[in-house]
Short mmCIF file of C-alpha atoms in Angstrom, two decimals:
data_model
loop_
_atom_site.label_atom_id
_atom_site.label_comp_id
_atom_site.label_asym_id
_atom_site.label_seq_id
_atom_site.Cartn_x
_atom_site.Cartn_y
_atom_site.Cartn_z
CA UNK A 294 94.75 -96.06 122.44
CA UNK A 295 94.45 -95.64 118.97
CA UNK A 296 95.30 -98.43 116.19
CA UNK A 297 98.77 -99.00 116.20
CA UNK A 298 99.65 -98.21 112.64
CA UNK A 299 103.44 -99.32 113.17
CA UNK A 300 102.15 -102.96 113.87
CA UNK A 301 103.17 -105.37 111.33
CA UNK A 302 99.62 -106.90 112.03
CA UNK A 303 97.86 -103.48 111.21
CA UNK A 304 96.81 -103.18 107.56
CA UNK A 305 94.65 -100.63 105.83
CA UNK A 306 92.83 -100.53 102.74
CA UNK A 307 91.16 -97.55 100.83
CA UNK A 308 88.45 -98.33 98.17
CA UNK A 309 87.07 -96.57 95.29
CA UNK A 310 84.44 -94.73 97.17
CA UNK A 311 87.09 -93.56 99.66
CA UNK A 312 86.18 -95.48 102.28
CA UNK A 313 89.10 -96.80 104.64
CA UNK A 314 89.23 -100.00 106.24
CA UNK A 315 91.66 -100.39 108.94
CA UNK A 316 92.19 -103.52 110.89
CA UNK A 317 94.46 -106.04 112.64
CA UNK A 318 94.93 -109.10 110.20
CA UNK A 319 94.97 -111.36 113.23
CA UNK A 320 91.46 -109.97 114.72
CA UNK A 321 92.93 -109.10 118.22
CA UNK A 322 91.61 -105.65 118.39
CA UNK A 323 88.18 -106.16 119.22
CA UNK A 324 87.47 -102.55 119.18
CA UNK A 325 88.97 -101.87 115.54
CA UNK A 326 88.97 -99.41 113.60
CA UNK A 327 89.15 -97.39 116.88
CA UNK A 328 91.94 -98.77 118.90
CA UNK A 329 94.33 -101.85 119.59
CA UNK A 330 94.10 -103.41 123.06
CA UNK A 331 96.44 -101.57 125.28
CA UNK A 332 98.79 -104.63 126.35
CA UNK A 333 98.43 -106.46 122.79
CA UNK A 334 100.15 -109.87 123.38
CA UNK A 335 100.70 -110.04 119.30
CA UNK A 336 102.08 -106.40 119.01
CA UNK A 337 105.19 -106.65 116.59
CA UNK A 338 106.70 -103.31 115.51
CA UNK A 339 106.83 -103.44 111.61
CA UNK A 340 110.57 -103.06 110.45
CA UNK A 341 110.00 -103.29 106.42
CA UNK A 342 109.66 -99.75 106.18
CA UNK A 343 112.39 -98.62 108.58
CA UNK A 344 114.66 -95.85 106.66
CA UNK A 345 112.08 -94.91 103.93
CA UNK A 346 110.80 -91.65 102.89
CA UNK A 347 107.17 -91.73 102.78
CA UNK A 348 105.72 -89.74 99.91
CA UNK A 349 102.26 -87.72 99.84
CA UNK A 350 100.32 -91.29 98.94
CA UNK A 351 100.93 -92.40 102.45
CA UNK A 352 97.39 -92.97 104.28
CA UNK A 353 96.63 -90.08 106.83
CA UNK A 354 96.90 -91.65 110.54
CA UNK A 355 93.85 -92.61 112.39
CA UNK A 356 91.61 -90.55 113.93
CA UNK A 357 91.10 -91.07 117.57
CA UNK A 358 87.48 -92.73 118.38
CA UNK A 359 84.72 -90.93 119.63
CA UNK A 360 83.89 -91.22 123.38
CA UNK A 361 81.10 -93.48 123.73
CA UNK A 362 79.06 -95.06 126.83
CA UNK A 363 78.36 -98.37 124.57
CA UNK A 364 80.08 -101.21 126.07
CA UNK A 365 82.35 -103.79 124.03
CA UNK A 366 80.26 -106.27 123.42
CA UNK A 367 77.46 -103.83 122.15
CA UNK A 368 80.16 -101.82 119.83
CA UNK A 369 81.16 -105.48 118.52
CA UNK A 370 77.46 -106.27 118.18
CA UNK A 371 76.98 -102.91 115.95
CA UNK A 372 80.13 -103.81 113.74
CA UNK A 373 78.99 -107.31 113.20
CA UNK A 374 75.54 -105.88 111.95
CA UNK A 375 77.40 -103.87 109.48
CA UNK A 376 79.41 -106.72 107.76
#
């Protein structure tokens, strides 16, 4: 499962360089920015944008993460080193 962009805890930021950061503000997605836990206990559907019409400035949806043989702990370590 990819990042649940409709969750009220999902945020994304686009920087001047064009880099996009996508994350769970609660830190409950250990495999972010690629995916949320399958049965996340803190998932809540965002209701603020119900019925809105989104223009062309809306960020594109998240791409699916690449398949990897690395364990979750190895991926966490790699992301922590990048910070």
